């Protein structure tokens, strides 16, 4: 789980940070072309979103092929697919989140400051340091809307949620994952839909931000 958490946070933040200056520069061109009547906001936003999809697919594939056997996860088609699926859509929503922060702020420098505050919150409520059942009830709502928490839910439950090996305490791995972390293997399909929905949500918010906000000074 530590490897999953570290890779999600490090690669995700790296993707979001690296896309911000690119989107910021291209937005300047968009302002010029929009004023000339050449660009419309939503087709432009769709193009920027679509161009990331194959690139991130390759990135997630290369990462999964290298890391999956190195960690020693169980070699089954279903488990490898789930690992690739959750990593792919995690990279998508992180990248689209970086694009959203640029769309909502005047430049990528401000965007990096704004996004950093959310990275800290996502890190705290990811469920790695403090499992969801141990989070105080008045903060548990944030765990349910934290995208990284859903990613770890999917990764951990898909790899360990059905393992019936008995631990030293007498309970199985699957029982420990459910009792300590609150990860239910039967809930895996719903988790997959929610993780994919975060990517769609951030992609839509980017299009909305480009359409509604104009930070051009002249």
GROMACS .gro file of C-alpha atoms in nm:
model
  218
    1UNK     CA    1   0.000   0.000   0.000
    2UNK     CA    2   0.293   0.232   0.067
    3UNK     CA    3   0.416   0.188  -0.289
    4UNK     CA    4   0.068   0.262  -0.423
    5UNK     CA    5   0.032   0.573  -0.209
    6UNK     CA    6   0.378   0.707  -0.295
    7UNK     CA    7   0.338   0.650  -0.668
    8UNK     CA    8  -0.008   0.806  -0.680
    9UNK     CA    9   0.100   1.119  -0.495
   10UNK     CA   10   0.440   1.164  -0.662
   11UNK     CA   11   0.349   1.090  -1.023
   12UNK     CA   12   0.009   1.258  -0.993
   13UNK     CA   13   0.147   1.584  -0.854
   14UNK     CA   14   0.430   1.574  -1.110
   15UNK     CA   15   0.178   1.541  -1.394
   16UNK     CA   16  -0.043   1.819  -1.263
   17UNK     CA   17   0.252   2.053  -1.210
   18UNK     CA   18   0.412   1.987  -1.548
   19UNK     CA   19   0.093   2.053  -1.745
   20UNK     CA   20   0.023   2.391  -1.581
   21UNK     CA   21   0.281   2.608  -1.763
   22UNK     CA   22   0.192   2.445  -2.095
   23UNK     CA   23  -0.180   2.518  -2.054
   24UNK     CA   24  -0.105   2.872  -1.936
   25UNK     CA   25   0.101   2.953  -2.247
   26UNK     CA   26  -0.153   2.794  -2.481
   27UNK     CA   27  -0.435   2.988  -2.316
   28UNK     CA   28  -0.268   3.312  -2.430
   29UNK     CA   29  -0.287   3.187  -2.788
   30UNK     CA   30  -0.651   3.091  -2.728
   31UNK     CA   31  -0.736   3.446  -2.619
   32UNK     CA   32  -0.587   3.585  -2.938
   33UNK     CA   33  -0.758   3.336  -3.167
   34UNK     CA   34  -1.090   3.369  -2.985
   35UNK     CA   35  -1.080   3.748  -3.034
   36UNK     CA   36  -1.022   3.685  -3.404
   37UNK     CA   37  -1.326   3.456  -3.417
   38UNK     CA   38  -1.120   3.143  -3.488
   39UNK     CA   39  -1.152   2.947  -3.160
   40UNK     CA   40  -1.451   2.853  -2.948
   41UNK     CA   41  -1.403   2.768  -2.583
   42UNK     CA   42  -1.547   2.417  -2.557
   43UNK     CA   43  -1.388   2.270  -2.875
   44UNK     CA   44  -1.055   2.417  -2.762
   45UNK     CA   45  -1.095   2.267  -2.414
   46UNK     CA   46  -1.202   1.933  -2.561
   47UNK     CA   47  -0.891   1.930  -2.780
   48UNK     CA   48  -0.664   1.996  -2.483
   49UNK     CA   49  -0.834   1.721  -2.282
   50UNK     CA   50  -0.834   1.470  -2.568
   51UNK     CA   51  -0.465   1.513  -2.648
   52UNK     CA   52  -0.372   1.400  -2.296
   53UNK     CA   53  -0.568   1.073  -2.314
   54UNK     CA   54  -0.336   0.863  -2.537
   55UNK     CA   55  -0.023   1.008  -2.377
   56UNK     CA   56  -0.140   0.917  -2.026
   57UNK     CA   57  -0.253   0.576  -2.149
   58UNK     CA   58   0.103   0.501  -2.259
   59UNK     CA   59   0.246   0.646  -1.938
   60UNK     CA   60   0.019   0.432  -1.720
   61UNK     CA   61   0.092   0.124  -1.932
   62UNK     CA   62   0.470   0.160  -1.909
   63UNK     CA   63   0.448   0.229  -1.536
   64UNK     CA   64   0.222  -0.072  -1.468
   65UNK     CA   65   0.430  -0.313  -1.676
   66UNK     CA   66   0.747  -0.215  -1.489
   67UNK     CA   67   0.618  -0.166  -1.134
   68UNK     CA   68   0.358  -0.443  -1.108
   69UNK     CA   69   0.604  -0.736  -1.127
   70UNK     CA   70   0.874  -0.550  -0.931
   71UNK     CA   71   0.645  -0.515  -0.630
   72UNK     CA   72   0.534  -0.876  -0.663
   73UNK     CA   73   0.161  -0.843  -0.703
   74UNK     CA   74  -0.036  -1.151  -0.802
   75UNK     CA   75  -0.020  -1.214  -1.177
   76UNK     CA   76  -0.382  -1.245  -1.279
   77UNK     CA   77  -0.547  -1.068  -1.571
   78UNK     CA   78  -0.817  -0.913  -1.354
   79UNK     CA   79  -0.579  -0.774  -1.091
   80UNK     CA   80  -0.339  -0.633  -1.346
   81UNK     CA   81  -0.630  -0.472  -1.533
   82UNK     CA   82  -0.759  -0.311  -1.214
   83UNK     CA   83  -0.411  -0.182  -1.128
   84UNK     CA   84  -0.371  -0.031  -1.473
   85UNK     CA   85  -0.727   0.108  -1.471
   86UNK     CA   86  -0.693   0.292  -1.142
   87UNK     CA   87  -0.347   0.427  -1.225
   88UNK     CA   88  -0.463   0.547  -1.566
   89UNK     CA   89  -0.767   0.735  -1.443
   90UNK     CA   90  -0.570   0.871  -1.148
   91UNK     CA   91  -0.315   1.021  -1.385
   92UNK     CA   92  -0.604   1.158  -1.590
   93UNK     CA   93  -0.777   1.335  -1.303
   94UNK     CA   94  -0.449   1.472  -1.167
   95UNK     CA   95  -0.356   1.612  -1.509
   96UNK     CA   96  -0.703   1.756  -1.565
   97UNK     CA   97  -0.696   1.902  -1.215
   98UNK     CA   98  -0.374   2.085  -1.302
   99UNK     CA   99  -0.548   2.221  -1.612
  100UNK     CA  100  -0.850   2.331  -1.406
  101UNK     CA  101  -0.636   2.531  -1.164
  102UNK     CA  102  -0.483   2.718  -1.458
  103UNK     CA  103  -0.829   2.784  -1.601
  104UNK     CA  104  -0.944   2.933  -1.272
  105UNK     CA  105  -0.638   3.150  -1.202
  106UNK     CA  106  -0.454   3.428  -1.390
  107UNK     CA  107  -0.131   3.232  -1.449
  108UNK     CA  108   0.039   2.905  -1.371
  109UNK     CA  109   0.233   3.051  -1.079
  110UNK     CA  110  -0.089   3.127  -0.894
  111UNK     CA  111  -0.227   2.792  -1.007
  112UNK     CA  112   0.067   2.606  -0.854
  113UNK     CA  113   0.008   2.779  -0.521
  114UNK     CA  114  -0.364   2.703  -0.521
  115UNK     CA  115  -0.318   2.341  -0.625
  116UNK     CA  116  -0.052   2.282  -0.358
  117UNK     CA  117  -0.307   2.347  -0.083
  118UNK     CA  118  -0.533   2.079  -0.225
  119UNK     CA  119  -0.244   1.834  -0.256
  120UNK     CA  120  -0.188   1.869   0.118
  121UNK     CA  121  -0.555   1.802   0.192
  122UNK     CA  122  -0.566   1.505  -0.047
  123UNK     CA  123  -0.252   1.369   0.119
  124UNK     CA  124  -0.397   1.401   0.469
  125UNK     CA  125  -0.734   1.244   0.385
  126UNK     CA  126  -0.606   0.980   0.143
  127UNK     CA  127  -0.662   0.704   0.399
  128UNK     CA  128  -0.295   0.606   0.414
  129UNK     CA  129  -0.180   0.784   0.730
  130UNK     CA  130  -0.523   0.783   0.895
  131UNK     CA  131  -0.759   0.504   0.778
  132UNK     CA  132  -1.111   0.621   0.699
  133UNK     CA  133  -1.277   0.438   0.996
  134UNK     CA  134  -1.042   0.628   1.232
  135UNK     CA  135  -1.105   0.971   1.085
  136UNK     CA  136  -1.329   1.179   1.316
  137UNK     CA  137  -1.691   1.173   1.205
  138UNK     CA  138  -1.705   1.548   1.139
  139UNK     CA  139  -1.414   1.516   0.887
  140UNK     CA  140  -1.515   1.189   0.726
  141UNK     CA  141  -1.719   1.369   0.459
  142UNK     CA  142  -1.394   1.501   0.311
  143UNK     CA  143  -1.256   1.148   0.280
  144UNK     CA  144  -1.557   1.059   0.064
  145UNK     CA  145  -1.491   1.349  -0.175
  146UNK     CA  146  -1.110   1.307  -0.181
  147UNK     CA  147  -1.009   1.155  -0.517
  148UNK     CA  148  -0.685   1.005  -0.382
  149UNK     CA  149  -0.882   0.820  -0.112
  150UNK     CA  150  -1.092   0.656  -0.384
  151UNK     CA  151  -0.781   0.566  -0.583
  152UNK     CA  152  -0.623   0.392  -0.284
  153UNK     CA  153  -0.958   0.224  -0.212
  154UNK     CA  154  -0.956   0.077  -0.561
  155UNK     CA  155  -0.588  -0.019  -0.571
  156UNK     CA  156  -0.576  -0.183  -0.228
  157UNK     CA  157  -0.910  -0.362  -0.248
  158UNK     CA  158  -0.839  -0.493  -0.598
  159UNK     CA  159  -0.500  -0.636  -0.495
  160UNK     CA  160  -0.566  -0.751  -0.139
  161UNK     CA  161  -0.942  -0.741  -0.086
  162UNK     CA  162  -0.989  -1.107  -0.184
  163UNK     CA  163  -0.672  -1.256  -0.032
  164UNK     CA  164  -0.765  -1.528   0.218
  165UNK     CA  165  -0.418  -1.587   0.368
  166UNK     CA  166  -0.434  -1.585   0.748
  167UNK     CA  167  -0.232  -1.320   0.933
  168UNK     CA  168  -0.069  -1.357   1.275
  169UNK     CA  169  -0.371  -1.206   1.446
  170UNK     CA  170  -0.596  -1.482   1.316
  171UNK     CA  171  -0.787  -1.278   1.058
  172UNK     CA  172  -0.740  -1.303   0.685
  173UNK     CA  173  -0.584  -1.030   0.472
  174UNK     CA  174  -0.926  -0.954   0.322
  175UNK     CA  175  -1.082  -0.919   0.668
  176UNK     CA  176  -0.800  -0.691   0.784
  177UNK     CA  177  -0.833  -0.468   0.477
  178UNK     CA  178  -1.206  -0.433   0.541
  179UNK     CA  179  -1.191  -0.387   0.919
  180UNK     CA  180  -0.888  -0.156   0.942
  181UNK     CA  181  -0.909   0.045   0.619
  182UNK     CA  182  -1.281   0.007   0.545
  183UNK     CA  183  -1.214  -0.126   0.193
  184UNK     CA  184  -1.484  -0.364   0.069
  185UNK     CA  185  -1.382  -0.576  -0.231
  186UNK     CA  186  -1.746  -0.611  -0.341
  187UNK     CA  187  -1.762  -0.232  -0.379
  188UNK     CA  188  -1.484  -0.233  -0.641
  189UNK     CA  189  -1.709  -0.162  -0.941
  190UNK     CA  190  -1.858   0.146  -0.777
  191UNK     CA  191  -1.510   0.270  -0.682
  192UNK     CA  192  -1.398   0.235  -1.045
  193UNK     CA  193  -1.693   0.445  -1.165
  194UNK     CA  194  -1.622   0.716  -0.906
  195UNK     CA  195  -1.250   0.738  -0.994
  196UNK     CA  196  -1.339   0.769  -1.363
  197UNK     CA  197  -1.603   1.029  -1.273
  198UNK     CA  198  -1.337   1.250  -1.111
  199UNK     CA  199  -1.149   1.260  -1.442
  200UNK     CA  200  -1.467   1.353  -1.628
  201UNK     CA  201  -1.555   1.616  -1.366
  202UNK     CA  202  -1.217   1.790  -1.385
  203UNK     CA  203  -1.223   1.779  -1.766
  204UNK     CA  204  -1.567   1.944  -1.764
  205UNK     CA  205  -1.457   2.205  -1.509
  206UNK     CA  206  -1.161   2.293  -1.729
  207UNK     CA  207  -1.393   2.356  -2.025
  208UNK     CA  208  -1.625   2.559  -1.802
  209UNK     CA  209  -1.335   2.769  -1.667
  210UNK     CA  210  -1.200   2.841  -2.015
  211UNK     CA  211  -1.548   2.942  -2.129
  212UNK     CA  212  -1.638   3.165  -1.834
  213UNK     CA  213  -1.312   3.325  -1.718
  214UNK     CA  214  -1.094   3.564  -1.914
  215UNK     CA  215  -0.780   3.693  -1.744
  216UNK     CA  216  -0.655   3.884  -2.043
  217UNK     CA  217  -0.544   4.234  -1.941
  218UNK     CA  218  -0.571   4.398  -2.277
   0.00000   0.00000   0.00000
